[in-house]
């Protein structure tokens, strides 16, 4: 198994490899020998597949296991679910030395992390992501939280995990649509900061293997590791999202609005892909992104089965973005890619952002 060091405060490791789920107990014991109880947080899709393996691996280490399984989906990402987790931990007399194990996709990682960040003013969390999206993004970097009816991820905390344990075998059982949506975040990393990843993904697409990458274990391990390293380099430099980390929001400002307008029926990674497509159009229309580069970007997104367009109007996108936490003061921080592998943050007023999107829509 591979270990990637995350130099945040506190620091931790991301462990990546086949059969990592069977090691969860021993990794907890090694990393946090004081843990006596864990709450495994998971959802109704993931628990039937992996809960028993993880419980067994923790049980062998004589650590008491409690569980909180919620209905899968973004609609569960609310304060009621968190209160349910707090309740199980309180009833079972968890103390500050105990831990949460978040076993699942992005929603599980965000909520398990938030429950850990807030119970007894903070206990340990071990992130055990089972989806591609959670492996390459949500589980790493300590962003935790829930949605409010006014917007996605509006309440939360930065809370770094004690360890992230990624079993790439989980990707084999992931439904096709969930795997594909994770590729939205993978492609995002390629665009904003990793030309080598772009070259690898586009070469695979040119060879007609884009829909078969899951069949190659070593390739998947490589892709996951490249993405985790990308994310780690960003969050190590800017843990609290005051600068560089905002580049990870490429495609998200508009993507989040599309996601919310669909009442969360569209997957996050799909909406990010649509959001990236809309920003690519706008950058091309503004003359800052070369048409050939723009075509390469659209081609890569579509080669991996993701969309680059949406019916959202510029007015709807701007209105929705005003409720987003990416808004700071009177400006919206818009992430731009004008050359594959690099990105920049441009602060725009409401009017500037509207104009920018309108020009992209017309082109
Ligand atoms: N998902 C974006 C971030 O972690 O900052």
CSV table of N, CA, C and O in Angstrom, one decimal, residues 171-283:
chain,number,residue,atom,x,y,z
A,171,UNK,N,-13.7,0.6,-5.9
A,171,UNK,CA,-14.1,1.3,-7.1
A,171,UNK,C,-14.7,0.3,-8.1
A,171,UNK,O,-15.4,0.6,-9.0
A,172,UNK,N,-14.3,-1.0,-7.9
A,172,UNK,CA,-14.8,-2.1,-8.8
A,172,UNK,C,-16.3,-2.2,-8.7
A,172,UNK,O,-17.0,-2.6,-9.6
A,173,UNK,N,-16.8,-2.0,-7.5
A,173,UNK,CA,-18.3,-2.3,-7.3
A,173,UNK,C,-19.1,-1.0,-7.4
A,173,UNK,O,-20.3,-1.0,-7.3
A,174,UNK,N,-18.4,0.1,-7.6
A,174,UNK,CA,-19.1,1.4,-7.7
A,174,UNK,C,-20.0,1.4,-9.0
A,174,UNK,O,-19.6,1.1,-10.1
A,175,UNK,N,-21.3,1.8,-8.8
A,175,UNK,CA,-22.2,1.9,-10.0
A,175,UNK,C,-21.5,2.9,-11.0
A,175,UNK,O,-20.9,3.8,-10.7
A,176,UNK,N,-21.8,2.6,-12.3
A,176,UNK,CA,-21.1,3.3,-13.4
A,176,UNK,C,-21.3,4.8,-13.2
A,176,UNK,O,-20.4,5.6,-13.4
A,177,UNK,N,-22.5,5.3,-12.9
A,177,UNK,CA,-22.8,6.7,-12.8
A,177,UNK,C,-22.0,7.4,-11.7
A,177,UNK,O,-21.5,8.5,-11.8
A,178,UNK,N,-21.8,6.6,-10.6
A,178,UNK,CA,-21.0,7.2,-9.5
A,178,UNK,C,-19.5,7.3,-9.8
A,178,UNK,O,-18.8,8.2,-9.4
A,179,UNK,N,-19.1,6.3,-10.6
A,179,UNK,CA,-17.7,6.3,-11.0
A,179,UNK,C,-17.4,7.5,-12.0
A,179,UNK,O,-16.5,8.3,-11.8
A,180,UNK,N,-18.3,7.6,-12.9
A,180,UNK,CA,-18.2,8.7,-13.9
A,180,UNK,C,-18.2,10.1,-13.3
A,180,UNK,O,-17.4,10.9,-13.6
A,181,UNK,N,-19.1,10.2,-12.3
A,181,UNK,CA,-19.2,11.6,-11.7
A,181,UNK,C,-17.8,11.9,-10.9
A,181,UNK,O,-17.4,13.0,-10.9
A,182,UNK,N,-17.2,10.9,-10.4
A,182,UNK,CA,-15.9,11.1,-9.7
A,182,UNK,C,-14.9,11.6,-10.7
A,182,UNK,O,-14.0,12.4,-10.4
A,183,UNK,N,-15.0,11.2,-12.0
A,183,UNK,CA,-14.1,11.6,-13.0
A,183,UNK,C,-14.2,13.1,-13.2
A,183,UNK,O,-13.2,13.8,-13.7
A,184,UNK,N,-15.3,13.7,-12.9
A,184,UNK,CA,-15.4,15.2,-13.0
A,184,UNK,C,-14.4,15.9,-12.1
A,184,UNK,O,-13.7,16.8,-12.6
A,185,UNK,N,-14.2,15.4,-10.9
A,185,UNK,CA,-13.2,16.0,-10.0
A,185,UNK,C,-11.7,15.7,-10.5
A,185,UNK,O,-10.8,16.5,-10.4
A,186,UNK,N,-11.6,14.5,-11.1
A,186,UNK,CA,-10.3,14.0,-11.6
A,186,UNK,C,-9.9,15.0,-12.7
A,186,UNK,O,-8.7,15.5,-12.8
A,187,UNK,N,-10.8,15.2,-13.7
A,187,UNK,CA,-10.5,16.1,-14.8
A,187,UNK,C,-10.3,17.5,-14.3
A,187,UNK,O,-9.4,18.2,-14.8
A,188,UNK,N,-11.0,17.9,-13.3
A,188,UNK,CA,-10.8,19.2,-12.7
A,188,UNK,C,-9.3,19.4,-12.3
A,188,UNK,O,-8.7,20.4,-12.6
A,189,UNK,N,-8.8,18.4,-11.6
A,189,UNK,CA,-7.4,18.5,-11.1
A,189,UNK,C,-6.4,18.6,-12.3
A,189,UNK,O,-5.5,19.4,-12.3
A,190,UNK,N,-6.7,17.8,-13.4
A,190,UNK,CA,-5.9,17.9,-14.6
A,190,UNK,C,-5.9,19.3,-15.1
A,190,UNK,O,-4.8,19.8,-15.4
A,191,UNK,N,-7.1,19.9,-15.2
A,191,UNK,CA,-7.2,21.2,-15.8
A,191,UNK,C,-6.5,22.3,-15.0
A,191,UNK,O,-5.8,23.2,-15.5
A,192,UNK,N,-6.7,22.3,-13.6
A,192,UNK,CA,-6.3,23.4,-12.8
A,192,UNK,C,-4.8,23.3,-12.5
A,192,UNK,O,-4.2,24.3,-12.2
A,193,UNK,N,-4.2,22.1,-12.5
A,193,UNK,CA,-2.9,22.0,-11.9
A,193,UNK,C,-2.0,20.9,-12.4
A,193,UNK,O,-0.8,20.8,-12.0
A,194,UNK,N,-2.5,20.0,-13.2
A,194,UNK,CA,-1.7,18.8,-13.5
A,194,UNK,C,-1.7,18.4,-15.0
A,194,UNK,O,-2.5,17.6,-15.4
A,195,UNK,N,-0.8,19.0,-15.7
A,195,UNK,CA,-0.7,18.7,-17.1
A,195,UNK,C,-0.4,17.2,-17.4
A,195,UNK,O,-0.9,16.6,-18.4
A,196,UNK,N,0.4,16.6,-16.5
A,196,UNK,CA,0.7,15.2,-16.7
A,196,UNK,C,-0.5,14.3,-16.6
A,196,UNK,O,-0.7,13.4,-17.4
A,197,UNK,N,-1.4,14.7,-15.7
A,197,UNK,CA,-2.6,13.9,-15.5
A,197,UNK,C,-3.5,14.1,-16.8
A,197,UNK,O,-4.1,13.2,-17.3
A,198,UNK,N,-3.5,15.4,-17.3
A,198,UNK,CA,-4.3,15.7,-18.5
A,198,UNK,C,-3.7,14.8,-19.6
A,198,UNK,O,-4.5,14.1,-20.4
A,199,UNK,N,-2.4,14.8,-19.8
A,199,UNK,CA,-1.8,14.0,-20.9
A,199,UNK,C,-2.1,12.5,-20.7
A,199,UNK,O,-2.5,11.8,-21.7
A,200,UNK,N,-2.1,12.0,-19.5
A,200,UNK,CA,-2.4,10.6,-19.3
A,200,UNK,C,-3.9,10.3,-19.7
A,200,UNK,O,-4.2,9.4,-20.4
A,201,UNK,N,-4.8,11.2,-19.2
A,201,UNK,CA,-6.2,10.9,-19.4
A,201,UNK,C,-6.5,11.1,-20.9
A,201,UNK,O,-7.3,10.3,-21.5
A,202,UNK,N,-5.9,12.1,-21.6
A,202,UNK,CA,-6.2,12.2,-23.0
A,202,UNK,C,-5.6,11.1,-23.9
A,202,UNK,O,-6.2,10.7,-24.8
A,203,UNK,N,-4.4,10.6,-23.4
A,203,UNK,CA,-3.9,9.5,-24.2
A,203,UNK,C,-4.8,8.2,-24.0
A,203,UNK,O,-5.1,7.6,-25.0
A,204,UNK,N,-5.3,8.0,-22.8
A,204,UNK,CA,-6.2,6.9,-22.6
A,204,UNK,C,-7.4,7.0,-23.5
A,204,UNK,O,-7.9,6.1,-24.2
A,205,UNK,N,-8.0,8.3,-23.6
A,205,UNK,CA,-9.1,8.6,-24.4
A,205,UNK,C,-8.8,8.3,-25.9
A,205,UNK,O,-9.6,7.7,-26.6
A,206,UNK,N,-7.7,8.8,-26.3
A,206,UNK,CA,-7.3,8.6,-27.7
A,206,UNK,C,-7.2,7.2,-28.1
A,206,UNK,O,-7.5,6.8,-29.2
A,207,UNK,N,-6.8,6.4,-27.1
A,207,UNK,CA,-6.6,4.9,-27.4
A,207,UNK,C,-8.0,4.2,-27.3
A,207,UNK,O,-8.1,3.0,-27.3
A,208,UNK,N,-9.0,5.0,-27.0
A,208,UNK,CA,-10.4,4.4,-26.9
A,208,UNK,C,-10.6,3.6,-25.6
A,208,UNK,O,-11.5,2.7,-25.6
A,209,UNK,N,-9.8,3.9,-24.6
A,209,UNK,CA,-9.9,3.1,-23.3
A,209,UNK,C,-10.6,3.9,-22.2
A,209,UNK,O,-10.6,3.5,-21.0
A,210,UNK,N,-11.2,5.1,-22.5
A,210,UNK,CA,-11.7,5.9,-21.5
A,210,UNK,C,-12.8,5.2,-20.6
A,210,UNK,O,-12.9,5.4,-19.4
A,211,UNK,N,-13.6,4.3,-21.3
A,211,UNK,CA,-14.6,3.6,-20.5
A,211,UNK,C,-14.1,2.3,-19.9
A,211,UNK,O,-14.9,1.6,-19.4
A,212,UNK,N,-12.8,2.1,-20.0
A,212,UNK,CA,-12.3,0.8,-19.4
A,212,UNK,C,-11.3,1.0,-18.3
A,212,UNK,O,-10.6,0.0,-17.9
A,213,UNK,N,-11.1,2.2,-17.9
A,213,UNK,CA,-9.9,2.5,-16.9
A,213,UNK,C,-10.1,1.7,-15.6
A,213,UNK,O,-9.1,1.3,-15.0
A,214,UNK,N,-11.3,1.4,-15.3
A,214,UNK,CA,-11.6,0.7,-14.0
A,214,UNK,C,-11.1,-0.7,-14.1
A,214,UNK,O,-10.9,-1.4,-13.0
A,215,UNK,N,-10.9,-1.3,-15.3
A,215,UNK,CA,-10.5,-2.7,-15.4
A,215,UNK,C,-9.0,-2.8,-15.1
A,215,UNK,O,-8.5,-3.9,-14.9
A,216,UNK,N,-8.3,-1.7,-15.1
A,216,UNK,CA,-6.8,-1.8,-14.9
A,216,UNK,C,-6.5,-1.3,-13.5
A,216,UNK,O,-6.4,-0.1,-13.2
A,217,UNK,N,-6.2,-2.2,-12.5
A,217,UNK,CA,-6.0,-1.9,-11.1
A,217,UNK,C,-4.8,-0.9,-10.9
A,217,UNK,O,-4.9,0.1,-10.2
A,218,UNK,N,-3.7,-1.2,-11.6
A,218,UNK,CA,-2.5,-0.4,-11.4
A,218,UNK,C,-2.8,1.0,-12.0
A,218,UNK,O,-2.4,2.0,-11.3
A,219,UNK,N,-3.5,1.1,-13.1
A,219,UNK,CA,-3.8,2.4,-13.6
A,219,UNK,C,-4.7,3.2,-12.7
A,219,UNK,O,-4.4,4.4,-12.4
A,220,UNK,N,-5.7,2.6,-12.1
A,220,UNK,CA,-6.6,3.3,-11.2
A,220,UNK,C,-5.8,3.7,-9.9
A,220,UNK,O,-6.0,4.8,-9.5
A,221,UNK,N,-4.9,2.9,-9.4
A,221,UNK,CA,-4.1,3.3,-8.3
A,221,UNK,C,-3.3,4.5,-8.6
A,221,UNK,O,-3.1,5.4,-7.8
A,222,UNK,N,-2.7,4.5,-9.8
A,222,UNK,CA,-1.9,5.6,-10.3
A,222,UNK,C,-2.8,6.9,-10.4
A,222,UNK,O,-2.4,8.0,-9.9
A,223,UNK,N,-3.9,6.8,-11.0
A,223,UNK,CA,-4.8,8.0,-11.2
A,223,UNK,C,-5.2,8.5,-9.8
A,223,UNK,O,-5.2,9.7,-9.5
A,224,UNK,N,-5.6,7.6,-8.9
A,224,UNK,CA,-6.1,8.0,-7.6
A,224,UNK,C,-4.9,8.7,-6.9
A,224,UNK,O,-5.0,9.8,-6.3
A,225,UNK,N,-3.7,8.1,-6.9
A,225,UNK,CA,-2.5,8.7,-6.2
A,225,UNK,C,-2.2,10.0,-6.8
A,225,UNK,O,-1.8,11.0,-6.0
A,226,UNK,N,-2.2,10.2,-8.1
A,226,UNK,CA,-1.9,11.5,-8.7
A,226,UNK,C,-2.8,12.6,-8.2
A,226,UNK,O,-2.4,13.7,-7.9
A,227,UNK,N,-4.1,12.2,-8.1
A,227,UNK,CA,-5.1,13.1,-7.7
A,227,UNK,C,-5.0,13.5,-6.2
A,227,UNK,O,-5.1,14.7,-5.8
A,228,UNK,N,-4.7,12.5,-5.4
A,228,UNK,CA,-4.5,12.8,-4.0
A,228,UNK,C,-3.3,13.7,-3.8
A,228,UNK,O,-3.3,14.6,-3.0
A,229,UNK,N,-2.2,13.4,-4.5
A,229,UNK,CA,-1.0,14.2,-4.4
A,229,UNK,C,-1.3,15.7,-4.8
A,229,UNK,O,-0.9,16.6,-4.2
A,230,UNK,N,-2.1,15.8,-5.9
A,230,UNK,CA,-2.5,17.2,-6.3
A,230,UNK,C,-3.2,17.9,-5.2
A,230,UNK,O,-2.9,19.0,-4.8
A,231,UNK,N,-4.2,17.2,-4.7
A,231,UNK,CA,-5.1,17.9,-3.6
A,231,UNK,C,-4.2,18.2,-2.4
A,231,UNK,O,-4.3,19.2,-1.8
A,232,UNK,N,-3.3,17.2,-2.0
A,232,UNK,CA,-2.5,17.4,-0.8
A,232,UNK,C,-1.6,18.6,-1.0
A,232,UNK,O,-1.4,19.4,-0.1
A,233,UNK,N,-1.0,18.8,-2.2
A,233,UNK,CA,-0.1,19.9,-2.4
A,233,UNK,C,-0.9,21.2,-2.2
A,233,UNK,O,-0.4,22.2,-1.7
A,234,UNK,N,-2.1,21.3,-2.6
A,234,UNK,CA,-2.9,22.5,-2.5
A,234,UNK,C,-3.3,22.8,-1.0
A,234,UNK,O,-3.1,23.9,-0.5
A,235,UNK,N,-3.8,21.7,-0.4
A,235,UNK,CA,-4.3,22.0,1.0
A,235,UNK,C,-3.2,22.2,2.0
A,235,UNK,O,-3.4,22.7,3.0
A,236,UNK,N,-2.0,21.7,1.6
A,236,UNK,CA,-0.9,21.9,2.6
A,236,UNK,C,-0.5,23.4,2.5
A,236,UNK,O,-0.1,24.0,3.5
A,237,UNK,N,-0.6,23.9,1.3
A,237,UNK,CA,-0.2,25.3,1.2
A,237,UNK,C,-1.3,26.3,1.7
A,237,UNK,O,-1.0,27.3,2.3
A,238,UNK,N,-2.5,25.9,1.6
A,238,UNK,CA,-3.6,26.8,2.0
A,238,UNK,C,-4.7,25.9,2.6
A,238,UNK,O,-5.8,25.7,2.0
A,239,UNK,N,-4.5,25.5,3.8
A,239,UNK,CA,-5.5,24.6,4.5
A,239,UNK,C,-6.8,25.3,4.7
A,239,UNK,O,-7.9,24.6,4.5
A,240,UNK,N,-6.9,26.6,5.0
A,240,UNK,CA,-8.1,27.2,5.4
A,240,UNK,C,-8.8,27.9,4.2
A,240,UNK,O,-9.7,28.7,4.4
A,241,UNK,N,-8.4,27.6,3.0
A,241,UNK,CA,-9.2,28.1,1.8
A,241,UNK,C,-9.2,29.6,1.6
A,241,UNK,O,-10.2,30.2,1.3
A,242,UNK,N,-8.1,30.2,1.9
A,242,UNK,CA,-8.0,31.7,1.8
A,242,UNK,C,-7.4,32.1,0.5
A,242,UNK,O,-7.4,33.3,0.1
A,243,UNK,N,-6.8,31.1,-0.3
A,243,UNK,CA,-6.1,31.5,-1.5
A,243,UNK,C,-6.1,30.3,-2.5
A,243,UNK,O,-7.2,30.0,-3.1
A,244,UNK,N,-5.0,29.7,-2.6
A,244,UNK,CA,-4.8,28.6,-3.6
A,244,UNK,C,-5.9,27.6,-3.6
A,244,UNK,O,-6.3,27.1,-4.6
A,245,UNK,N,-6.3,27.2,-2.4
A,245,UNK,CA,-7.3,26.1,-2.3
A,245,UNK,C,-8.6,26.5,-3.1
A,245,UNK,O,-9.3,25.6,-3.5
A,246,UNK,N,-8.9,27.8,-3.2
A,246,UNK,CA,-10.1,28.1,-4.0
A,246,UNK,C,-10.0,27.7,-5.4
A,246,UNK,O,-11.1,27.5,-6.1
A,247,UNK,N,-8.8,27.4,-5.9
A,247,UNK,CA,-8.7,26.9,-7.3
A,247,UNK,C,-9.4,25.5,-7.5
A,247,UNK,O,-9.8,25.2,-8.6
A,248,UNK,N,-9.5,24.8,-6.4
A,248,UNK,CA,-10.2,23.5,-6.4
A,248,UNK,C,-11.7,23.7,-6.7
A,248,UNK,O,-12.4,22.7,-6.9
A,249,UNK,N,-12.2,24.9,-6.6
A,249,UNK,CA,-13.6,25.2,-6.9
A,249,UNK,C,-13.9,25.5,-8.4
A,249,UNK,O,-15.0,25.9,-8.7
A,250,UNK,N,-12.9,25.2,-9.2
A,250,UNK,CA,-13.1,25.3,-10.7
A,250,UNK,C,-14.3,24.5,-11.1
A,250,UNK,O,-14.5,23.4,-10.8
A,251,UNK,N,-15.3,25.2,-11.8
A,251,UNK,CA,-16.5,24.6,-12.2
A,251,UNK,C,-17.6,24.5,-11.2
A,251,UNK,O,-18.7,24.1,-11.4
A,252,UNK,N,-17.2,24.8,-9.9
A,252,UNK,CA,-18.1,24.6,-8.8
A,252,UNK,C,-19.1,25.7,-8.6
A,252,UNK,O,-20.2,25.5,-8.1
A,253,UNK,N,-18.7,27.0,-8.9
A,253,UNK,CA,-19.6,28.1,-8.6
A,253,UNK,C,-20.9,28.0,-9.4
A,253,UNK,O,-22.0,28.0,-8.8
A,254,UNK,N,-20.8,27.7,-10.7
A,254,UNK,CA,-22.0,27.4,-11.4
A,254,UNK,C,-22.5,26.0,-11.2
A,254,UNK,O,-23.7,25.8,-11.1
A,255,UNK,N,-21.6,25.1,-11.0
A,255,UNK,CA,-22.0,23.7,-10.8
A,255,UNK,C,-22.9,23.5,-9.6
A,255,UNK,O,-23.9,22.8,-9.6
A,256,UNK,N,-22.5,24.2,-8.5
A,256,UNK,CA,-23.4,24.1,-7.3
A,256,UNK,C,-24.8,24.6,-7.5
A,256,UNK,O,-25.7,24.0,-7.0
A,257,UNK,N,-24.9,25.6,-8.3
A,257,UNK,CA,-26.2,26.2,-8.6
A,257,UNK,C,-27.1,25.2,-9.4
A,257,UNK,O,-28.2,24.9,-9.1
A,258,UNK,N,-26.4,24.6,-10.4
A,258,UNK,CA,-27.1,23.6,-11.2
A,258,UNK,C,-27.5,22.4,-10.4
A,258,UNK,O,-28.6,21.9,-10.5
A,259,UNK,N,-26.6,22.0,-9.5
A,259,UNK,CA,-26.9,20.9,-8.6
A,259,UNK,C,-28.1,21.2,-7.7
A,259,UNK,O,-29.1,20.4,-7.5
A,260,UNK,N,-28.1,22.4,-7.1
A,260,UNK,CA,-29.2,22.8,-6.2
A,260,UNK,C,-30.5,22.9,-7.0
A,260,UNK,O,-31.6,22.5,-6.6
A,261,UNK,N,-30.5,23.6,-8.2
A,261,UNK,CA,-31.7,23.7,-9.0
A,261,UNK,C,-32.3,22.4,-9.4
A,261,UNK,O,-33.5,22.3,-9.7
A,262,UNK,N,-31.4,21.4,-9.5
A,262,UNK,CA,-32.0,20.0,-9.9
A,262,UNK,C,-32.5,19.3,-8.7
A,262,UNK,O,-32.9,18.2,-8.8
A,263,UNK,N,-32.6,20.0,-7.6
A,263,UNK,CA,-33.0,19.5,-6.3
A,263,UNK,C,-32.1,18.2,-6.0
A,263,UNK,O,-32.6,17.2,-5.5
A,264,UNK,N,-30.9,18.3,-6.3
A,264,UNK,CA,-29.9,17.3,-6.0
A,264,UNK,C,-30.2,16.0,-6.7
A,264,UNK,O,-29.7,14.9,-6.3
A,265,UNK,N,-30.9,16.0,-7.8
A,265,UNK,CA,-31.2,14.8,-8.6
A,265,UNK,C,-30.0,14.6,-9.6
A,265,UNK,O,-29.7,13.5,-10.0
A,266,UNK,N,-29.2,15.7,-9.9
A,266,UNK,CA,-28.0,15.5,-10.7
A,266,UNK,C,-26.8,15.4,-9.7
A,266,UNK,O,-26.7,16.0,-8.7
A,267,UNK,N,-25.9,14.4,-10.1
A,267,UNK,CA,-24.8,14.2,-9.2
A,267,UNK,C,-23.8,15.4,-9.2
A,267,UNK,O,-23.7,16.1,-10.2
A,268,UNK,N,-23.1,15.5,-8.1
A,268,UNK,CA,-22.2,16.6,-7.9
A,268,UNK,C,-21.1,16.7,-9.0
A,268,UNK,O,-20.9,17.7,-9.7
A,269,UNK,N,-20.5,15.6,-9.3
A,269,UNK,CA,-19.4,15.5,-10.4
A,269,UNK,C,-19.9,15.9,-11.7
A,269,UNK,O,-19.2,16.5,-12.5
A,270,UNK,N,-21.2,15.5,-12.0
A,270,UNK,CA,-21.8,15.8,-13.3
A,270,UNK,C,-22.0,17.4,-13.4
A,270,UNK,O,-21.8,18.0,-14.4
A,271,UNK,N,-22.5,17.9,-12.3
A,271,UNK,CA,-22.7,19.4,-12.2
A,271,UNK,C,-21.4,20.2,-12.3
A,271,UNK,O,-21.3,21.2,-12.9
A,272,UNK,N,-20.3,19.6,-11.7
A,272,UNK,CA,-19.0,20.2,-11.8
A,272,UNK,C,-18.6,20.2,-13.3
A,272,UNK,O,-18.0,21.2,-13.8
A,273,UNK,N,-18.8,19.1,-14.0
A,273,UNK,CA,-18.4,19.0,-15.4
A,273,UNK,C,-19.2,20.1,-16.2
A,273,UNK,O,-18.6,20.8,-17.1
A,274,UNK,N,-20.5,20.2,-16.0
A,274,UNK,CA,-21.3,21.2,-16.6
A,274,UNK,C,-20.8,22.6,-16.3
A,274,UNK,O,-20.7,23.5,-17.2
A,275,UNK,N,-20.5,22.8,-15.0
A,275,UNK,CA,-19.9,24.1,-14.6
A,275,UNK,C,-18.6,24.4,-15.3
A,275,UNK,O,-18.4,25.6,-15.7
A,276,UNK,N,-17.8,23.4,-15.4
A,276,UNK,CA,-16.5,23.7,-16.1
A,276,UNK,C,-16.8,24.0,-17.6
A,276,UNK,O,-16.1,24.9,-18.2
A,277,UNK,N,-17.7,23.3,-18.2
A,277,UNK,CA,-18.0,23.6,-19.6
A,277,UNK,C,-18.5,25.0,-19.8
A,277,UNK,O,-18.1,25.7,-20.8
A,278,UNK,N,-19.3,25.5,-18.9
A,278,UNK,CA,-19.8,26.9,-19.0
A,278,UNK,C,-18.7,27.9,-18.8
A,278,UNK,O,-18.6,28.9,-19.5
A,279,UNK,N,-17.7,27.6,-17.9
A,279,UNK,CA,-16.6,28.5,-17.7
A,279,UNK,C,-15.6,28.5,-18.9
A,279,UNK,O,-15.1,29.5,-19.3
A,280,UNK,N,-15.5,27.3,-19.5
A,280,UNK,CA,-14.6,27.1,-20.7
A,280,UNK,C,-15.2,28.0,-21.8
A,280,UNK,O,-14.5,28.8,-22.5
A,281,UNK,N,-16.5,27.9,-22.0
A,281,UNK,CA,-17.2,28.8,-23.0
A,281,UNK,C,-16.9,30.3,-22.8
A,281,UNK,O,-16.6,31.0,-23.7
A,282,UNK,N,-17.1,30.6,-21.5
A,282,UNK,CA,-17.0,32.1,-21.1
A,282,UNK,C,-15.5,32.5,-21.3
A,282,UNK,O,-15.3,33.6,-21.8
A,283,UNK,N,-14.5,31.7,-20.9
A,283,UNK,CA,-13.1,32.1,-21.1
A,283,UNK,C,-12.8,32.2,-22.6
A,283,UNK,O,-12.0,33.1,-23.0
